[in-house]
PDB file of C-alpha atoms in Angstrom:
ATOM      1  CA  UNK A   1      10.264 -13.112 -43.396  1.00 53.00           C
ATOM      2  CA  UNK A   2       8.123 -13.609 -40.318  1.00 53.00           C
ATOM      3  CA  UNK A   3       4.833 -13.526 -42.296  1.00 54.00           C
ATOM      4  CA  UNK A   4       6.008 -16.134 -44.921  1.00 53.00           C
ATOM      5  CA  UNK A   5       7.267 -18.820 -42.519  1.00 53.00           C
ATOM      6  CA  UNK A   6       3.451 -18.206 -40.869  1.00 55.00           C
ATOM      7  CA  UNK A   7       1.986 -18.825 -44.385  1.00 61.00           C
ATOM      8  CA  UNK A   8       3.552 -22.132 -45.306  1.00 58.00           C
ATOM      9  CA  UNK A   9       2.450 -25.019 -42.987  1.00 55.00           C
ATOM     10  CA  UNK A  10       4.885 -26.709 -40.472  1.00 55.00           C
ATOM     11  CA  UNK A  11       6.549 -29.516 -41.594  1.00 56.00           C
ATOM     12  CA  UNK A  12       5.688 -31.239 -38.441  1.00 56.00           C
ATOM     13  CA  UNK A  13       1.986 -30.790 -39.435  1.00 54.00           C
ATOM     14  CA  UNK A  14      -0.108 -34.540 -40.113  1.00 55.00           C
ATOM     15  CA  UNK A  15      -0.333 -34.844 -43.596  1.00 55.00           C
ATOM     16  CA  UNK A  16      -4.003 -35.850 -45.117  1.00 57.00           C
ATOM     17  CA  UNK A  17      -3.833 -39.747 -45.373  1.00 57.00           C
ATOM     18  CA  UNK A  18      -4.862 -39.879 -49.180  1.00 58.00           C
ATOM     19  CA  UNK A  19      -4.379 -43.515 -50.645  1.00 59.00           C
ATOM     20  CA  UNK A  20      -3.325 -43.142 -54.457  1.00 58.00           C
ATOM     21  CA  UNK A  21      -5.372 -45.472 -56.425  1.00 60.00           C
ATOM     22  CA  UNK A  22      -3.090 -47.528 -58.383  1.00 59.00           C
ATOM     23  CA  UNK A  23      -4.327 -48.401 -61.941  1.00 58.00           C
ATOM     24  CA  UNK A  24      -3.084 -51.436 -63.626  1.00 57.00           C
ATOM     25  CA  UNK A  25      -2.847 -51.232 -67.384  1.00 53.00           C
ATOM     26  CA  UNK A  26      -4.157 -54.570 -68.596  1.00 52.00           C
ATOM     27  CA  UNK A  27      -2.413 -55.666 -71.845  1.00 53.00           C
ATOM     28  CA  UNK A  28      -3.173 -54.247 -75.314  1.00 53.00           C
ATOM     29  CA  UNK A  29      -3.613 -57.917 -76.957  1.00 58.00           C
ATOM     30  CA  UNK A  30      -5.665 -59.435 -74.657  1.00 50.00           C
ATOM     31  CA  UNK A  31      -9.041 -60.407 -76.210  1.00 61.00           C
ATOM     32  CA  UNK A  32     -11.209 -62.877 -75.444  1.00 71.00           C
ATOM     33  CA  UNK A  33     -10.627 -65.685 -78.143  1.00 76.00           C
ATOM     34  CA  UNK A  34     -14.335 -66.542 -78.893  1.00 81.00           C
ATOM     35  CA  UNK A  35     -14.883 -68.799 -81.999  1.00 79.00           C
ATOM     36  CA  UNK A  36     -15.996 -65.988 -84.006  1.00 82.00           C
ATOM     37  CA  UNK A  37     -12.559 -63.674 -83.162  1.00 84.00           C
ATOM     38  CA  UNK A  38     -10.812 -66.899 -84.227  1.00 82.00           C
ATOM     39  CA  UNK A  39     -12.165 -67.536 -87.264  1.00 83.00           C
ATOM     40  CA  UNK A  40     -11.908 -64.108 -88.257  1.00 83.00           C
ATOM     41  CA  UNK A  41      -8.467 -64.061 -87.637  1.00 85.00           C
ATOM     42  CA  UNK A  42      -7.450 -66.969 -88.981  1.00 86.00           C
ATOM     43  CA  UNK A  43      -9.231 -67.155 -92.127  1.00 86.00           C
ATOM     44  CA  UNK A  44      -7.458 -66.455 -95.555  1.00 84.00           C
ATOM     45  CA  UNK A  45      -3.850 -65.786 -95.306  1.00 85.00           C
ATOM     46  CA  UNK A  46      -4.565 -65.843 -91.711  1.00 87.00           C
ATOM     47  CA  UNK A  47      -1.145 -64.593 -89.726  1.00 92.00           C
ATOM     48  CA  UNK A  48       2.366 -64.694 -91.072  1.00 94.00           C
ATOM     49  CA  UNK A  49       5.592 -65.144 -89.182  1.00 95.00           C
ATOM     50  CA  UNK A  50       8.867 -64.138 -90.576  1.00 96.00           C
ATOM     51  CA  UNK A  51      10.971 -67.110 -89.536  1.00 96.00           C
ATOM     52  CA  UNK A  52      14.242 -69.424 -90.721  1.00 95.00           C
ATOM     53  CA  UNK A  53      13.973 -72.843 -91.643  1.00 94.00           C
ATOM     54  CA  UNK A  54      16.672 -74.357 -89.306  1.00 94.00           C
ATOM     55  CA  UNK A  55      15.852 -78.483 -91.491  1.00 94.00           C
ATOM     56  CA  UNK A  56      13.760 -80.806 -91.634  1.00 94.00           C
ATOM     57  CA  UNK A  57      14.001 -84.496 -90.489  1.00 94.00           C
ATOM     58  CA  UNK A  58      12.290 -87.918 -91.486  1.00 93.00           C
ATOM     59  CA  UNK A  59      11.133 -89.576 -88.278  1.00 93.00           C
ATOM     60  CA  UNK A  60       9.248 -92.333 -87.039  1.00 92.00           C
ATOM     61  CA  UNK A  61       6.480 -91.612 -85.417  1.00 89.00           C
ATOM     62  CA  UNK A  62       4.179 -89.066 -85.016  1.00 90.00           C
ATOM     63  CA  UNK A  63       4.498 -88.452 -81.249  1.00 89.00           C
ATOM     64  CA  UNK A  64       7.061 -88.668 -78.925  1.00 88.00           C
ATOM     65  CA  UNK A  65       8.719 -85.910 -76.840  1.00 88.00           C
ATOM     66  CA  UNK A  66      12.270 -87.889 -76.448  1.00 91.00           C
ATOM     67  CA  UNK A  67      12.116 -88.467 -80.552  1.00 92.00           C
ATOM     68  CA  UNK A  68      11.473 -84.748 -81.578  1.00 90.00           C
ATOM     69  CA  UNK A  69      14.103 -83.481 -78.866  1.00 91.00           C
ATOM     70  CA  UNK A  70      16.668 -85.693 -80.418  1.00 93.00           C
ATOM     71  CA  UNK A  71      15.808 -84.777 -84.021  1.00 93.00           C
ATOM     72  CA  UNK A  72      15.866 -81.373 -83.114  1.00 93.00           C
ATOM     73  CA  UNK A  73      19.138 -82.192 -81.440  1.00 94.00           C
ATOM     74  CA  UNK A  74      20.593 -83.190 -84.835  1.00 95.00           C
ATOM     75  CA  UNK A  75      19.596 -80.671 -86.591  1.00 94.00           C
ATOM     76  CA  UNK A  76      20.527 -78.059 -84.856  1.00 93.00           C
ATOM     77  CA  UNK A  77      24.171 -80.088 -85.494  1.00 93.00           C
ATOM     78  CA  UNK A  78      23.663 -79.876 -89.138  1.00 93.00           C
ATOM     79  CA  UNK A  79      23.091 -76.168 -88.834  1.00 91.00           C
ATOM     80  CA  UNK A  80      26.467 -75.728 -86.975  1.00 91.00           C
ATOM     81  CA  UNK A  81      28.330 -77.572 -89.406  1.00 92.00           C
ATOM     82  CA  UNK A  82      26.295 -75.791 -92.234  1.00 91.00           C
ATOM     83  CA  UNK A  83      27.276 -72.480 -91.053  1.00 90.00           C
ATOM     84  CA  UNK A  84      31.021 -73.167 -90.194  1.00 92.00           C
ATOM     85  CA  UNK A  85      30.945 -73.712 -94.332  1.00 92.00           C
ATOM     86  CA  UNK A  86      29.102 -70.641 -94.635  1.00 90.00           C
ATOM     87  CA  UNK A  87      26.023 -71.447 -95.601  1.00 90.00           C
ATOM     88  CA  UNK A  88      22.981 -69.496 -94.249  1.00 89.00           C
ATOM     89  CA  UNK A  89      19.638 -71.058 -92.914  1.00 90.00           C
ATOM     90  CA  UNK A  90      16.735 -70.348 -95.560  1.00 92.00           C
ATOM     91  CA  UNK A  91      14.458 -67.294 -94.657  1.00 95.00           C
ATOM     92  CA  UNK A  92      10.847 -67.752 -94.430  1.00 95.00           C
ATOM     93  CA  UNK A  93       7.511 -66.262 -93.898  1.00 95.00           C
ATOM     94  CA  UNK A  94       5.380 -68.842 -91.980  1.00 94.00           C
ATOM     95  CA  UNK A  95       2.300 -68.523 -92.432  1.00 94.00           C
ATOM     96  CA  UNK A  96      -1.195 -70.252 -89.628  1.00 93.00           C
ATOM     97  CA  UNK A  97      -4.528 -70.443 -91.164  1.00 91.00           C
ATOM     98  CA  UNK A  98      -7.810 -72.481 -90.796  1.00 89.00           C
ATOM     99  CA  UNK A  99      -6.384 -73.920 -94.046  1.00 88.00           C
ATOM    100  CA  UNK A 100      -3.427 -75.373 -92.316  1.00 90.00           C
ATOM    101  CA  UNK A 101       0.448 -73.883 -92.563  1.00 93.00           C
ATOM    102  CA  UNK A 102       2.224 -72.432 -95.224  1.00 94.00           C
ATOM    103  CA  UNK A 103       5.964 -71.973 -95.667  1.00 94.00           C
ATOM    104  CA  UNK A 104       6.834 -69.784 -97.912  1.00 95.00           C
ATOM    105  CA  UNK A 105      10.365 -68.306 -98.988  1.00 94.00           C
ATOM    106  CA  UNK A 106      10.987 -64.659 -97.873  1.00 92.00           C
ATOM    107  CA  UNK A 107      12.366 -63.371-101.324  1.00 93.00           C
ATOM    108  CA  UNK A 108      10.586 -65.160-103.897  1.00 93.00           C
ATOM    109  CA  UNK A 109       7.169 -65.485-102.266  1.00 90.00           C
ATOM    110  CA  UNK A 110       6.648 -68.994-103.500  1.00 94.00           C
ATOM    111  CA  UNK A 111       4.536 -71.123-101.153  1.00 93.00           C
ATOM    112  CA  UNK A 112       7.537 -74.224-100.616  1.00 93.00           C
ATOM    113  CA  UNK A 113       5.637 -76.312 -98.557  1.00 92.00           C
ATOM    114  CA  UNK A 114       1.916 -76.704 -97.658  1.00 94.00           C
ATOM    115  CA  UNK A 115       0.373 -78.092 -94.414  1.00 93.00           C
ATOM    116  CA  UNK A 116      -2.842 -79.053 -93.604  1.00 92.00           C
ATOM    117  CA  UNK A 117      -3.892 -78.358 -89.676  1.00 89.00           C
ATOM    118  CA  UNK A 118      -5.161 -81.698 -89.606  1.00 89.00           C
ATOM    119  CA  UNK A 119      -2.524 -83.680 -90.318  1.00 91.00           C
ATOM    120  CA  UNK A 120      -0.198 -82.494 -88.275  1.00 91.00           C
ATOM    121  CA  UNK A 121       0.490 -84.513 -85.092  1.00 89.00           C
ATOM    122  CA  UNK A 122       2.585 -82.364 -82.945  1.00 89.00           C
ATOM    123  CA  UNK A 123       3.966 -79.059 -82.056  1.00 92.00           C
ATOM    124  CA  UNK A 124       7.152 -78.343 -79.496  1.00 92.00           C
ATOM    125  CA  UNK A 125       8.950 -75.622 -78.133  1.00 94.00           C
ATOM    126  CA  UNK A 126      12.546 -75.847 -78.041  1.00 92.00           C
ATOM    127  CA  UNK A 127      14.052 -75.910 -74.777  1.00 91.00           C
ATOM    128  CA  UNK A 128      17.093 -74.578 -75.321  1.00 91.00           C
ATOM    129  CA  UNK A 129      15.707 -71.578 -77.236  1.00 93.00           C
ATOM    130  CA  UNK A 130      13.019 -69.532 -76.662  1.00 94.00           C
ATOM    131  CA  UNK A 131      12.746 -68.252 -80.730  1.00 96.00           C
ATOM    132  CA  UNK A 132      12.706 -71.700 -82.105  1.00 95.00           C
ATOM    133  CA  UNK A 133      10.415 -74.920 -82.151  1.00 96.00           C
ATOM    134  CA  UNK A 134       9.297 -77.463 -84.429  1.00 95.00           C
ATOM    135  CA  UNK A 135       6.263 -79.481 -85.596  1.00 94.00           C
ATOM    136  CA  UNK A 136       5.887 -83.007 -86.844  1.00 94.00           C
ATOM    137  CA  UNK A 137       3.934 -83.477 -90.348  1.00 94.00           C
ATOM    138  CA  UNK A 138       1.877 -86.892 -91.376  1.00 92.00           C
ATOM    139  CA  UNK A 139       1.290 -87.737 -94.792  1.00 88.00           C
ATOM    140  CA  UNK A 140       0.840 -91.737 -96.272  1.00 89.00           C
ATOM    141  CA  UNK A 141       2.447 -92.963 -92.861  1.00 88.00           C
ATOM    142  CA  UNK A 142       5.807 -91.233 -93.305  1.00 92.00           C
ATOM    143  CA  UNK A 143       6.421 -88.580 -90.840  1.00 94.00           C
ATOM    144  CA  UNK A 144       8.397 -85.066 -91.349  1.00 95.00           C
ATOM    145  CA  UNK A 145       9.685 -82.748 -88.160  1.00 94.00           C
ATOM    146  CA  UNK A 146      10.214 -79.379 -89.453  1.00 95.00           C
ATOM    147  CA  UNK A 147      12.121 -77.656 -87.086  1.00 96.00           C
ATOM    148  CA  UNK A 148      11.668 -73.426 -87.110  1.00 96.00           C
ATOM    149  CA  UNK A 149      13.439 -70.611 -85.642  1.00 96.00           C
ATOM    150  CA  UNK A 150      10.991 -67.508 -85.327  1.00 96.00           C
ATOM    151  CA  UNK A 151      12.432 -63.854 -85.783  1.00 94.00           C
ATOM    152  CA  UNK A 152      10.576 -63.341 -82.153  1.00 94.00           C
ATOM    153  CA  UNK A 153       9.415 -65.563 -79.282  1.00 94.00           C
ATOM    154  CA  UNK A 154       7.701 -68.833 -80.527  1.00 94.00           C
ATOM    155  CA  UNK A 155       4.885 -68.961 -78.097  1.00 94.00           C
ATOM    156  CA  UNK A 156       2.735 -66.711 -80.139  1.00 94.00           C
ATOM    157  CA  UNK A 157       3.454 -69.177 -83.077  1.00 94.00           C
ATOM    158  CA  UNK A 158       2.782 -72.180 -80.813  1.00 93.00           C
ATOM    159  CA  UNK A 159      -0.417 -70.858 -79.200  1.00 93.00           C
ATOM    160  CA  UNK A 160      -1.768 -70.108 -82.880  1.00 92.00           C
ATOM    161  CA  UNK A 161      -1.462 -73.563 -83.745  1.00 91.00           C
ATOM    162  CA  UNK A 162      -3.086 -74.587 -80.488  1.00 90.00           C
ATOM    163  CA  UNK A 163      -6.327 -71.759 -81.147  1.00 90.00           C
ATOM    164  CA  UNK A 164      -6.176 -73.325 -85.051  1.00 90.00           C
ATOM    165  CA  UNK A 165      -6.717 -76.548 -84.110  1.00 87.00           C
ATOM    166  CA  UNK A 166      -9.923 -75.550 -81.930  1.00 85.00           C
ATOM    167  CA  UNK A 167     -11.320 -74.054 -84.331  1.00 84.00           C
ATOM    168  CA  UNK A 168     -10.423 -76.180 -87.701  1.00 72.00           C
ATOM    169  CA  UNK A 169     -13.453 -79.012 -86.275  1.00 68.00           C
ATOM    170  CA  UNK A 170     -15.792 -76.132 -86.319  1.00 60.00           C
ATOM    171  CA  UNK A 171     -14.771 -75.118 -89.526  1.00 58.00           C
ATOM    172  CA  UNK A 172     -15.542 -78.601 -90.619  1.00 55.00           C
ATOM    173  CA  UNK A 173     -19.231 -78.714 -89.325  1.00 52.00           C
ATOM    174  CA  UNK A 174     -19.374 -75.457 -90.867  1.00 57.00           C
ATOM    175  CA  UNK A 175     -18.972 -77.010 -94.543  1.00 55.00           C
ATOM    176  CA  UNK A 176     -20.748 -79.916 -93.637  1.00 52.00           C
ATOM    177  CA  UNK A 177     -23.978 -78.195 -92.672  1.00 55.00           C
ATOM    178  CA  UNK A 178     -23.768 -75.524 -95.806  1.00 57.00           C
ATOM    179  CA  UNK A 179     -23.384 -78.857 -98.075  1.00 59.00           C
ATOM    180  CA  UNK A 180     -26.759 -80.139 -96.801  1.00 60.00           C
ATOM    181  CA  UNK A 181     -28.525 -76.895 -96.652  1.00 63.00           C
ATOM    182  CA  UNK A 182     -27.186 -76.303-100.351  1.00 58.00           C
TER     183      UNK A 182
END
């Protein structure tokens, strides 16, 4: 027993100073969002969102934080009183592309509604609820609010409209120039 307690160091004994190097995973997702990833990404079908149509509201204008809280508001009221009589909130697949948004029902597949990028005015997050926000659509001076509650966070959904927009002017130089070189 003597010669094993001489084999194994003291516990008294200074330990080596080594400093563990820490190593910081960076995100899986994060790319850089040049014009070209964008494009790419967004072109065709671009990305779908499965999502639930919560309504959709006539407003007047086509900005205006106080007007699309309050119309969200409402109908989020209309949904209450629409589920206390059972009825369920219509399942969607949203869909974000250079060609604008797409709504589309989840069983059928039919594209119900069709947005182009361009004309619509606004986009807000709920701020109530993180899954849900809504987006305010201009067509011959009347103005629809759509109002959306995503399956996941709506940030994703939100920052796609923002990276859409970017790149939808570029899209339009893009045809411009091919018309005159054609």
């Amino acid at each position: 027993m003597a010669t094993e307690q001489e084999q194994t160091p003291p516990l008294s004994a200074p330990v080596q100073n080594h400093n563990p190097i820490r190593i910081r995973r960076t995100s899986k997702k994060v790319t850089d969002k040049t014009p070209a990833f964008l494009m790419a990404r967004f072109q065709g079908d671009g990305v779908r969102y499965k999502a639930k149509l919560i309504g959709v509201d006539d407003v007047p204008e086509p900005q205006g934080d106080k007007m699309c809280l309050d119309s969200m508001m409402k109908l989020k009221g209309r949904e209450v009183a629409a589920r206390q009589q059972g009825q369920h909130k219509q399942r969607i697949w949203l869909k974000v592309s250079t060609a604008g948004v797409k709504i589309m029902d989840e069983k059928s597949g039919q594209v119900e509604l069709e947005h182009p990028m361009e004309q619509i005015s606004l986009v807000k997050k709920d701020e109530f609820d993180p899954r849900a926000f809504a987006y305010i659509f201009g067509h011959e001076g009347t103005y629809k609010l759509f109002f959306i509650k995503m399956a996941n966070a709506a940030d994703p959904v939100i920052e796609d409209f923002k990276d859409v927009r970017q790149i939808v002017p570029l899209t339009m130089l893009n045809r411009v120039r091919d018309r005159r070189l054609s």
